[in-house]
PDB file of C-alpha atoms in Angstrom:
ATOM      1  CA  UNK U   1       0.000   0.000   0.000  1.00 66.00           C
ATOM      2  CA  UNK U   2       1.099   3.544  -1.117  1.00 80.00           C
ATOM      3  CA  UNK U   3       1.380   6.808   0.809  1.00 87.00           C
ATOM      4  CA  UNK U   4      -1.002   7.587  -1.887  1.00 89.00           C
ATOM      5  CA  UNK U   5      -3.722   5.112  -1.166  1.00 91.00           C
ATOM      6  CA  UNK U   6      -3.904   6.550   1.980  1.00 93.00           C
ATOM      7  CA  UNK U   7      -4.551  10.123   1.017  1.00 93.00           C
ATOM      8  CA  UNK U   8      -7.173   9.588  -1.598  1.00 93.00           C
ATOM      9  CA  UNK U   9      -8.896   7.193   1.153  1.00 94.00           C
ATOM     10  CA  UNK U  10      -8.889  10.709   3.045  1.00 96.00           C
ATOM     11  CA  UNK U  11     -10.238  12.644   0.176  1.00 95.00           C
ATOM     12  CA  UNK U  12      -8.481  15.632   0.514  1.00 95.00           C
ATOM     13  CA  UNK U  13      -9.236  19.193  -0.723  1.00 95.00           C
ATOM     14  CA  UNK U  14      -5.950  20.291  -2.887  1.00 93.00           C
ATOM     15  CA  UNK U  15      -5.862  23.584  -0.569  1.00 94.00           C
ATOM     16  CA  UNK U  16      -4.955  20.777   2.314  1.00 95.00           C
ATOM     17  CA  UNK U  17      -2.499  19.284   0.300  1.00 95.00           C
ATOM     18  CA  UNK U  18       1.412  20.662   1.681  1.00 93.00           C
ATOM     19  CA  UNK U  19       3.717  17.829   0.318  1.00 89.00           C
ATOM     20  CA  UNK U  20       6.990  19.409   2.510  1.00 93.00           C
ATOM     21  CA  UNK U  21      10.071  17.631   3.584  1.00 93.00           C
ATOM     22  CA  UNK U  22      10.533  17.816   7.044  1.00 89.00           C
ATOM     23  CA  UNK U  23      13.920  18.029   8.503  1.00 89.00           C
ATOM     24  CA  UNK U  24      14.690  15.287  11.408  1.00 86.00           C
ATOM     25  CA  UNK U  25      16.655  17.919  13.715  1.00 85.00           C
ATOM     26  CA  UNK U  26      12.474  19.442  14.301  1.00 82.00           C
ATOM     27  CA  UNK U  27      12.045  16.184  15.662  1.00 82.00           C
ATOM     28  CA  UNK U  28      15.083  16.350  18.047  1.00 82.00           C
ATOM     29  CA  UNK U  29      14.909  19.366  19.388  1.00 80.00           C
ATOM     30  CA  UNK U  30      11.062  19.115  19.906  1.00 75.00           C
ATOM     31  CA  UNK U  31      10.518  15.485  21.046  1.00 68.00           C
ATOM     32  CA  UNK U  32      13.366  13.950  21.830  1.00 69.00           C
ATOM     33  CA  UNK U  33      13.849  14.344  25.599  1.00 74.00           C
ATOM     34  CA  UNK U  34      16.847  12.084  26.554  1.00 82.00           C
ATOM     35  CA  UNK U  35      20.642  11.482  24.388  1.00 85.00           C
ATOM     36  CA  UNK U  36      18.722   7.694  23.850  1.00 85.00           C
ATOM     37  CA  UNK U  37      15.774   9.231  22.794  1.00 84.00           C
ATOM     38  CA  UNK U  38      17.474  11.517  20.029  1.00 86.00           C
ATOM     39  CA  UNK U  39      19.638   8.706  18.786  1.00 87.00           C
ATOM     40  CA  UNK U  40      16.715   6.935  18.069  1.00 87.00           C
ATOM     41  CA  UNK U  41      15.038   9.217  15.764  1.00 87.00           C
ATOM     42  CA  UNK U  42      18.636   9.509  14.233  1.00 88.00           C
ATOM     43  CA  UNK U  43      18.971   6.496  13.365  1.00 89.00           C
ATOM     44  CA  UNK U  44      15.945   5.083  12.965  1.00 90.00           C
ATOM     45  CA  UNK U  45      13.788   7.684  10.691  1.00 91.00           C
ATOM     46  CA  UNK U  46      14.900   7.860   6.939  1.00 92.00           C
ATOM     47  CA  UNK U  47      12.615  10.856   6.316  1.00 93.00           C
ATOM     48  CA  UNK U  48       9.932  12.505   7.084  1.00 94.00           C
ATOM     49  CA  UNK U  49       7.403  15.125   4.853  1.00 95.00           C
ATOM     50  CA  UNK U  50       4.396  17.280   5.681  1.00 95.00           C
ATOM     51  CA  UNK U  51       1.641  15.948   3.580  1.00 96.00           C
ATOM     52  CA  UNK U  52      -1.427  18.555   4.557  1.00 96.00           C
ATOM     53  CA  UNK U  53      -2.769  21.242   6.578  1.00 96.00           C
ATOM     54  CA  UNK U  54      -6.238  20.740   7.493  1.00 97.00           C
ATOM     55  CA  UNK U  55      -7.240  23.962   9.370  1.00 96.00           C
ATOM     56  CA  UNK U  56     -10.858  26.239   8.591  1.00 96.00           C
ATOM     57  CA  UNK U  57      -9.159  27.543   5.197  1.00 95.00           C
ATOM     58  CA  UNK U  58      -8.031  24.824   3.659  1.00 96.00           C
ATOM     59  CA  UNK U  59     -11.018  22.181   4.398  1.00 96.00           C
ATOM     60  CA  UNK U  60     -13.950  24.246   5.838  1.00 95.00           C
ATOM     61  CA  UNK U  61     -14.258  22.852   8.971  1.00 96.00           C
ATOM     62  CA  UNK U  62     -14.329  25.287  12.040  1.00 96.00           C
ATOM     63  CA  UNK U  63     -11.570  24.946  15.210  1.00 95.00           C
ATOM     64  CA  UNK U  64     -12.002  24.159  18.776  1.00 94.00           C
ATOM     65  CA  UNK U  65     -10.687  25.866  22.152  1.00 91.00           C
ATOM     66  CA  UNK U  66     -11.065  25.441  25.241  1.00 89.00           C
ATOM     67  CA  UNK U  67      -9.533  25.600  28.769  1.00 85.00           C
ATOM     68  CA  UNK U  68      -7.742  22.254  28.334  1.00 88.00           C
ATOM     69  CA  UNK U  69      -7.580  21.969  24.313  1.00 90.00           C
ATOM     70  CA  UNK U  70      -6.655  23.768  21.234  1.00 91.00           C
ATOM     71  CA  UNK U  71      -6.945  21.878  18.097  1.00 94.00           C
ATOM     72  CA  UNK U  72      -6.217  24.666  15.378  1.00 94.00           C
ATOM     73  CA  UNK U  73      -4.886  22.507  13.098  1.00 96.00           C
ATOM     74  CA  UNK U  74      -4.571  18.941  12.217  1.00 96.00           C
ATOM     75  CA  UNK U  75      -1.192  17.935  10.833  1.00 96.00           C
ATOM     76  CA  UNK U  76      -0.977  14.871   8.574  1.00 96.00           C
ATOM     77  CA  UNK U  77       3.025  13.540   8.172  1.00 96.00           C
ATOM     78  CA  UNK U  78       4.457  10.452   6.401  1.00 95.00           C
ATOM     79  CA  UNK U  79       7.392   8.911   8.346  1.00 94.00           C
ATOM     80  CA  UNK U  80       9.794   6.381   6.372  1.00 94.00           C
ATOM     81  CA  UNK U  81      11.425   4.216   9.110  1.00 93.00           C
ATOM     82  CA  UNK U  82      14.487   2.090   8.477  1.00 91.00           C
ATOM     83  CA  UNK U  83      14.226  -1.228   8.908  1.00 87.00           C
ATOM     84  CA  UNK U  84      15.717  -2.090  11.846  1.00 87.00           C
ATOM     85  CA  UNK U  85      14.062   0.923  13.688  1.00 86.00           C
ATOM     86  CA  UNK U  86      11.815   0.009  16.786  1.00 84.00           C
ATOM     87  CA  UNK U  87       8.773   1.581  15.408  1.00 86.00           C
ATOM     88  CA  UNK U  88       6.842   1.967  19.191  1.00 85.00           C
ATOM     89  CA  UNK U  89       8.940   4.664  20.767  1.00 86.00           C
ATOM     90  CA  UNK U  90       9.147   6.605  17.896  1.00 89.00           C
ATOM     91  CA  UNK U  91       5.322   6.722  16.790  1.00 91.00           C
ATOM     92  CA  UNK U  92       5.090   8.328  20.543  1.00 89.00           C
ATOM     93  CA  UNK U  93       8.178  10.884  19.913  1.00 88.00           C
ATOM     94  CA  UNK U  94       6.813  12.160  16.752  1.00 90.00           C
ATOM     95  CA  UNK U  95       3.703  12.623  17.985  1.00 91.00           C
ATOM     96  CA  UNK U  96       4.897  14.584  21.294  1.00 87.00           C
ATOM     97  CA  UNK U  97       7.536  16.731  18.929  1.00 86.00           C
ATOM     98  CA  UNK U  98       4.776  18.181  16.795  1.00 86.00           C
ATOM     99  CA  UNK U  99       2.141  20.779  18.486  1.00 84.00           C
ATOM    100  CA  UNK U 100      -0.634  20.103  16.290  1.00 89.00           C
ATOM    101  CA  UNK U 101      -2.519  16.581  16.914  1.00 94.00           C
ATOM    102  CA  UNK U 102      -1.539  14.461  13.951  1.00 95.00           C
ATOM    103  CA  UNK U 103      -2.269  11.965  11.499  1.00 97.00           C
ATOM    104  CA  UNK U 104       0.842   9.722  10.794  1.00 96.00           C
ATOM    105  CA  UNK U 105       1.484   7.635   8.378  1.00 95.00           C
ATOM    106  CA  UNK U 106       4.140   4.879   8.967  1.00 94.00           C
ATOM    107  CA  UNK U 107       5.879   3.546   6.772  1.00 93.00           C
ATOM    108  CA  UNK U 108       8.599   0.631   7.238  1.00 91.00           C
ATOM    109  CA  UNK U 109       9.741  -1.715   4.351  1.00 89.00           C
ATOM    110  CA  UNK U 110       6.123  -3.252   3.329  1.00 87.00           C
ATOM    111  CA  UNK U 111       4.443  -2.571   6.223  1.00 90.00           C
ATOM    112  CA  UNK U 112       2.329   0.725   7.064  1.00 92.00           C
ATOM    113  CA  UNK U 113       0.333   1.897   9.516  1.00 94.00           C
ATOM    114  CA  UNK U 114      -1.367   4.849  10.553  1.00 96.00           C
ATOM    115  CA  UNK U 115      -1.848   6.322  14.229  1.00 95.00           C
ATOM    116  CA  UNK U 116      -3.363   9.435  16.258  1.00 96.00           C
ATOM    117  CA  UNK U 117      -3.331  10.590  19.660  1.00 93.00           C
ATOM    118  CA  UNK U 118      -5.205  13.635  21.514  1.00 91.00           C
ATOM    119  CA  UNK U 119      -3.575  16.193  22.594  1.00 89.00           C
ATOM    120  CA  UNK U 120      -4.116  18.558  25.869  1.00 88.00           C
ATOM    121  CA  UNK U 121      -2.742  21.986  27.128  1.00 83.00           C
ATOM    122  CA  UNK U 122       0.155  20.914  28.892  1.00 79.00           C
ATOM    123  CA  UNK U 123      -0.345  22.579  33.019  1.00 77.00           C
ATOM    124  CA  UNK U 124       1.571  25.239  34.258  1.00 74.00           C
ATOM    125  CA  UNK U 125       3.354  25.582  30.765  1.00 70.00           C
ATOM    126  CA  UNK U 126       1.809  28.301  28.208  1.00 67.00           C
ATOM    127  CA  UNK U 127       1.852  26.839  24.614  1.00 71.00           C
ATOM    128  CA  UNK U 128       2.865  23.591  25.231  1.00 77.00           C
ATOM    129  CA  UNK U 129       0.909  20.442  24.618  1.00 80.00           C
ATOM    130  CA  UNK U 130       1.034  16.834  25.717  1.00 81.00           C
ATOM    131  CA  UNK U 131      -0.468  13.532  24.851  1.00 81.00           C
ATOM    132  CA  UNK U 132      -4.030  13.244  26.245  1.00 83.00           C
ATOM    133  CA  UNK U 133      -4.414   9.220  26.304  1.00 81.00           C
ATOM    134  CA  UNK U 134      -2.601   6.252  24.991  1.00 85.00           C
ATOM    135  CA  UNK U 135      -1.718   6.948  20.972  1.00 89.00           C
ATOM    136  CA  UNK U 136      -3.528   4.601  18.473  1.00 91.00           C
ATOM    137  CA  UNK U 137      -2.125   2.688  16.112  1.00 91.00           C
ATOM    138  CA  UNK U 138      -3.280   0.145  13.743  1.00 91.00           C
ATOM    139  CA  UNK U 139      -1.081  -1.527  10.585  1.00 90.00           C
ATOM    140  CA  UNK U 140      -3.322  -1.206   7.389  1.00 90.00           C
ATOM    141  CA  UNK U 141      -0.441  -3.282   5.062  1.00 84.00           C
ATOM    142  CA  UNK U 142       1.822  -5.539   5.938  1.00 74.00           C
ATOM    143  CA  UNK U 143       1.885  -9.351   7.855  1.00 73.00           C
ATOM    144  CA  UNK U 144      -0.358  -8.239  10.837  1.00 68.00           C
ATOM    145  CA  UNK U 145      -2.835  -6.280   8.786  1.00 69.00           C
ATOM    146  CA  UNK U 146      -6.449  -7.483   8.833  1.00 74.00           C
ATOM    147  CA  UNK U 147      -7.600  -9.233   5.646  1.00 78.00           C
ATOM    148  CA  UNK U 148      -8.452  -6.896   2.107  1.00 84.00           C
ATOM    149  CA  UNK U 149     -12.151  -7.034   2.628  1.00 88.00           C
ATOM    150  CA  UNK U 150     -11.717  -4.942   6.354  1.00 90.00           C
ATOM    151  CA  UNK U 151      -8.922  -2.914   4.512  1.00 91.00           C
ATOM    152  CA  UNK U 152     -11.227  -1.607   1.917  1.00 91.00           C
ATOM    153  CA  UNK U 153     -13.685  -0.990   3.880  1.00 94.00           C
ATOM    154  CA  UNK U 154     -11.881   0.808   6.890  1.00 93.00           C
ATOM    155  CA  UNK U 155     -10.152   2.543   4.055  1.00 94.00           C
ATOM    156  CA  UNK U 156     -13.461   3.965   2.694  1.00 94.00           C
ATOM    157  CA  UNK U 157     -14.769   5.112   5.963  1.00 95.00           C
ATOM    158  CA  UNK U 158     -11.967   7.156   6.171  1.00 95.00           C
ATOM    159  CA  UNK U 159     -13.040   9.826   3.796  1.00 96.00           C
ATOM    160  CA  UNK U 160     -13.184  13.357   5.102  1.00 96.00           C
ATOM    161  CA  UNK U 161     -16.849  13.990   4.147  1.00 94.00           C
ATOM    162  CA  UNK U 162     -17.545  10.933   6.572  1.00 95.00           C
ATOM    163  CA  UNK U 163     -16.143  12.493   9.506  1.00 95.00           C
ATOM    164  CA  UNK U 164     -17.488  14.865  11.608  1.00 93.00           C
ATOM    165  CA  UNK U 165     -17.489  18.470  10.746  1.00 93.00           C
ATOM    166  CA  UNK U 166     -18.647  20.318  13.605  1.00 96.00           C
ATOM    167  CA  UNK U 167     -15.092  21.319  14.644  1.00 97.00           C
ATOM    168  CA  UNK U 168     -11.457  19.714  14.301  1.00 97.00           C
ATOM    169  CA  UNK U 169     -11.670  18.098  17.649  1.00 96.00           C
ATOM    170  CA  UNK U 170     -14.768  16.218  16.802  1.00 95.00           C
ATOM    171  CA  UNK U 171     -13.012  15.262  13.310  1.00 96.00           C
ATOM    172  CA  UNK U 172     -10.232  14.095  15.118  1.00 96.00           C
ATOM    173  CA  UNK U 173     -12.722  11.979  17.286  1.00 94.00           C
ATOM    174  CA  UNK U 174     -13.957  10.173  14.333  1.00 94.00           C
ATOM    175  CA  UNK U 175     -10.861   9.333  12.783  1.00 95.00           C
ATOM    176  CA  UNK U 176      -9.443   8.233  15.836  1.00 94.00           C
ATOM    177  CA  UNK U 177     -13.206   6.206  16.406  1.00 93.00           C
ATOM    178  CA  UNK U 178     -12.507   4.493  12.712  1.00 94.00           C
ATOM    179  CA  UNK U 179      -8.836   3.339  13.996  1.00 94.00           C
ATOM    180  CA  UNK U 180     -10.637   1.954  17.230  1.00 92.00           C
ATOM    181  CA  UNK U 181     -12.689   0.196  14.813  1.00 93.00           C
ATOM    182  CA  UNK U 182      -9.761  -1.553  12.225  1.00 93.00           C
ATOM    183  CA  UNK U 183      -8.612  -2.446  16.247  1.00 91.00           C
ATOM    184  CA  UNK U 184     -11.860  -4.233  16.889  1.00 91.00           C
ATOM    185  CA  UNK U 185     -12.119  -5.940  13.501  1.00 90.00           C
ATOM    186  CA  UNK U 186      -8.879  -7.993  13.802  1.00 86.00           C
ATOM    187  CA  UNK U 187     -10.665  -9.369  17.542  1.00 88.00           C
ATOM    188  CA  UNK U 188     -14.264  -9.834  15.702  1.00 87.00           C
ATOM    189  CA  UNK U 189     -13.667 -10.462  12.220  1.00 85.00           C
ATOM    190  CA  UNK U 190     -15.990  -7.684  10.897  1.00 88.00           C
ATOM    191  CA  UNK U 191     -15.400  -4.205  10.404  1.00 89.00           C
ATOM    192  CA  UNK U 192     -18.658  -2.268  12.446  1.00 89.00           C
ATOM    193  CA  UNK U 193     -18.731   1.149  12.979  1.00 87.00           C
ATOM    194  CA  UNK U 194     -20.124   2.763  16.563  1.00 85.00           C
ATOM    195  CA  UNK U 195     -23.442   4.049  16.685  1.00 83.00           C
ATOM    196  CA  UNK U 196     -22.888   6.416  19.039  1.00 84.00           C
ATOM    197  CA  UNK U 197     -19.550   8.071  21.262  1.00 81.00           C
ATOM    198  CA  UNK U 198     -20.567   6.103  24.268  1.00 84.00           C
ATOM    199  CA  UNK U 199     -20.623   2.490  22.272  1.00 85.00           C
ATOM    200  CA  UNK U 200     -17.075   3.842  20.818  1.00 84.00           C
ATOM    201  CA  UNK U 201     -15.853   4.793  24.237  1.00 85.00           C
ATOM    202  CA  UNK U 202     -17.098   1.419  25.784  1.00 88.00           C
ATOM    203  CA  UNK U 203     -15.418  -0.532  22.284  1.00 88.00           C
ATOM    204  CA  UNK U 204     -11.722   1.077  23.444  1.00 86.00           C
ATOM    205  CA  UNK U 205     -12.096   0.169  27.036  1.00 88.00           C
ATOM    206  CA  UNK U 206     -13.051  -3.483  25.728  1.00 90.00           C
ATOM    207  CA  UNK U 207      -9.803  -3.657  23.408  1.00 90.00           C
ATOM    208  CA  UNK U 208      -7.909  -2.176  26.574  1.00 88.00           C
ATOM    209  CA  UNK U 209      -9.332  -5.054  29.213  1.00 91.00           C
ATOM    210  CA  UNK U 210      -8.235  -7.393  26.002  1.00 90.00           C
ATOM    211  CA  UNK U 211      -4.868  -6.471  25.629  1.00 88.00           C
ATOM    212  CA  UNK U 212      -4.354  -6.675  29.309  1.00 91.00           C
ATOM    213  CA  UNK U 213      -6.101 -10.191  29.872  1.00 93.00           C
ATOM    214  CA  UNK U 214      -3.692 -11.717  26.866  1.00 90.00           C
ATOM    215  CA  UNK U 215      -0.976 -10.192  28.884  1.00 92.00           C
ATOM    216  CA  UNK U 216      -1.783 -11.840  32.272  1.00 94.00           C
ATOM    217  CA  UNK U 217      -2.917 -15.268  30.478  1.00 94.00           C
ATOM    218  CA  UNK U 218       0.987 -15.462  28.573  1.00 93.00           C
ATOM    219  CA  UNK U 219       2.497 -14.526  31.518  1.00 93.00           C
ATOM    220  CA  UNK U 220       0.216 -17.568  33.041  1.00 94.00           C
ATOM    221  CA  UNK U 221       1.383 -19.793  30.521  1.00 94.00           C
ATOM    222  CA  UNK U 222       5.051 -19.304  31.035  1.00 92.00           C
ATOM    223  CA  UNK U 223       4.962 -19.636  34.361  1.00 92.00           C
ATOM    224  CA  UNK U 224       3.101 -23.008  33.997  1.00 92.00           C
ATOM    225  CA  UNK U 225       5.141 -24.288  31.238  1.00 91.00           C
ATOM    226  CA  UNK U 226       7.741 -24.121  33.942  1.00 91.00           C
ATOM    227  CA  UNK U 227       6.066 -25.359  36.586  1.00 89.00           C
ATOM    228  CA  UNK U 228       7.208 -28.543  38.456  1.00 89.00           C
ATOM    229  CA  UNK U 229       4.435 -29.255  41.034  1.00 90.00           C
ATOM    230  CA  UNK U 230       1.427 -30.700  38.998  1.00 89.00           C
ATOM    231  CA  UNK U 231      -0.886 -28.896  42.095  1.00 88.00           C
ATOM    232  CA  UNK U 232       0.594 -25.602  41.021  1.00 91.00           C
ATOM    233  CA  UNK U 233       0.783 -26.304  37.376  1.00 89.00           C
ATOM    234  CA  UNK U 234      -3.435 -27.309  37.518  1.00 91.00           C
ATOM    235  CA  UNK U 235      -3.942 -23.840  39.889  1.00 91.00           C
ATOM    236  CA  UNK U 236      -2.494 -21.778  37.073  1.00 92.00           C
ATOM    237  CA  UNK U 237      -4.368 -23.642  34.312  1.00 91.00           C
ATOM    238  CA  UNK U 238      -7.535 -22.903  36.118  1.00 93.00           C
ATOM    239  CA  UNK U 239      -6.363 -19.259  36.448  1.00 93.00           C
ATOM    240  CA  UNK U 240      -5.739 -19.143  32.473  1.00 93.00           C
ATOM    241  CA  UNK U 241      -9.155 -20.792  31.803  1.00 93.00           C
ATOM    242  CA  UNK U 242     -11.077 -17.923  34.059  1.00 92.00           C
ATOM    243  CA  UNK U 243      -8.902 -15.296  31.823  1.00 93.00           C
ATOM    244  CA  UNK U 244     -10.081 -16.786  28.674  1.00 92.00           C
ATOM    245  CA  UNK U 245     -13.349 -16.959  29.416  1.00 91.00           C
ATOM    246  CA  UNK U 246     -12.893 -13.146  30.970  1.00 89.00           C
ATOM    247  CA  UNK U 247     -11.297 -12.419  27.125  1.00 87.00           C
ATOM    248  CA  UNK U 248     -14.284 -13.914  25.406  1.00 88.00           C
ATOM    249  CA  UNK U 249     -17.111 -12.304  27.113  1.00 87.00           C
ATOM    250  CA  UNK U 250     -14.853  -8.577  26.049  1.00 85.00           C
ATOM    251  CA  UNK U 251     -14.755  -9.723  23.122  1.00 88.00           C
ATOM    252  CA  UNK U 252     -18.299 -10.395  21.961  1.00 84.00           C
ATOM    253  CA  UNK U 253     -18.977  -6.999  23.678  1.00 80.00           C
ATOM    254  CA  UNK U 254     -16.851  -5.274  20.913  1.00 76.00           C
TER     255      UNK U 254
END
C-alpha cells in the first residue's frame, strides 16, 4: 500500500495538500527528551514530509478551544522508518515533537500503519501540549494487517466527508473512532462502525481489558510451562481458563 492510497482514502481538498520535507533535527529538538531518545530518531527515521494542513481555510471545517484543548490545526506527516528501527517509541516521539494533533502515516519496508493521539494543554506551561491518552495505532499493510475485505472498507470510511465536521476536535474523534474500529475488527472479524460516542468509548475500554487479559494469560502460561508441582501447574491452568473466558465475554462486547 502507497502513501497515496492513503490520502485519496482521506479525500483531501488540494488547498490541504502541503507535500513538505521535514527536517529530522524538528524532531530532536522538539521530542526527543533524553541522548537515547534523540539517537533513536537519528537512526531510525529515513525521512519525514508534511503531507497537509487541514485547518478552517483549507477544508472548511471550524476549530475548537477550550480551557484544556486547542486543536487549530490537524497535521498529517508520512514517516519512512528504516528497517531495523523500533517503530513503538518513535510513533510516541513524533507525535509529542509536533504541536498540532496528527495523522501519521508509517511507513517501514512493506508494512504501514497509521496512528493518532489527543492532545491537551500541557499545566503550568503556556503553549505547550502533551499527549491526552494512549496513541492509536493500527497496521493497514503488511503481515499483521487485517484481511483486504476490512482494509477496503476501513479505508473507505476514512473519507473526510464521513467524519465529523462540527469542529477539528470532533473530526479528530472520528478518525481516531474508525482506527478503534480496524482495532476491533482484527478481535471480531468484521469491520462495524459505533453508533454512538458512548458504544465507541465502551469498544476502546473493551480492546484495553483485552490487551491486558492476553498479557496476564501469557504470563500464566510461562509460568506453567515451567512449573514442576502438577498442584501448582493445575492452579495456574484454572487461572488461564477464568482469563479466557474473561477475554471472550470482552470480546463479543466489541
Amino acid at each position: 500500500m502507497q502513501i497515496d492510497t492513503i490520502l485519496q482514502a482521506l479525500g483531501l481538498p488540494g488547498s490541504a495538500l502541503v507535500n513538505q520535507r521535514v527536517p529530522k533535527k524538528l524532531l530532536v529538538e522538539n521530542g526527543a527528551p533524553t541522548t537515547a531518545d534523540k539517537r533513536k530518531i537519528n537512526d531510525g527515521i529515513e525521512e519525514i514530509h508534511w503531507l497537509a494542513a487541514l485547518k478552517p481555510n483549507t477544508i472548511g471545517v471550524p476549530e475548537y478551544s477550550d480551557d484544556e484543548r486547542e486543536y487549530l490545526e490537524i497535521a498529517v506527516l508520512s514517516v519512512a522508518l528504516r528497517s531495523e528501527a523500533k517503530a513503538g517509541r518513535l510513533t510516541e516521539l513524533i507525535h509529542r515533537a509536533i504541536p498540532y494533533p496528527l495523522f501519521l502515516v508509517l511507513v517501514q519496508g512493506d508494512q504501514v500503519s497509521l496512528s493518532l493521539a489527543n492532545k491537551r494543554k500541557a499545566q503550568n506551561e503556556a503553549d505547550k501540549f502533551v499527549l491526552d491518552g494512549d496513541v492509536v495505532d493500527v497496521t493497514v499493510s503488511g503481515k499483521s494487517a487485517p484481511g483486504s475485505d476490512v482494509i477496503r472498507q476501513f479505508l473507505d470510511a476514512l473519507a473526510l466527508n464521513k467524519q465529523p465536521s462540527t469542529n477539528l476536535l470532533n473530526l479528530y474523534k472520528g478518525w481516531l473512532d474508525t482506527l478503534v474500529t480496524l482495532q476491533a475488527s482484527q478481535r471480531i472479524g468484521v469491520f462495524r462502525q459505533a453508533a454512538t460516542q458512548e458504544e465507541s468509548s465502551a469498544r476502546r475500554d473493551a480492546l484495553q481489558k483485552c490487551d491486558e487479559l492476553e498479557a496476564k494469560i501469557a504470563a500464566l502460561k510461562n509460568a506453567a510451562a515451567k512449573e514442576k508441582q502438577m498442584g501448582r501447574r493445575v492452579e495456574l491452568n484454572l487461572k488461564i481458563k477464568g482469563l479466557v473466558t474473561e477475554m471472550e465475554a470482552s470480546i463479543k462486547s466489541l
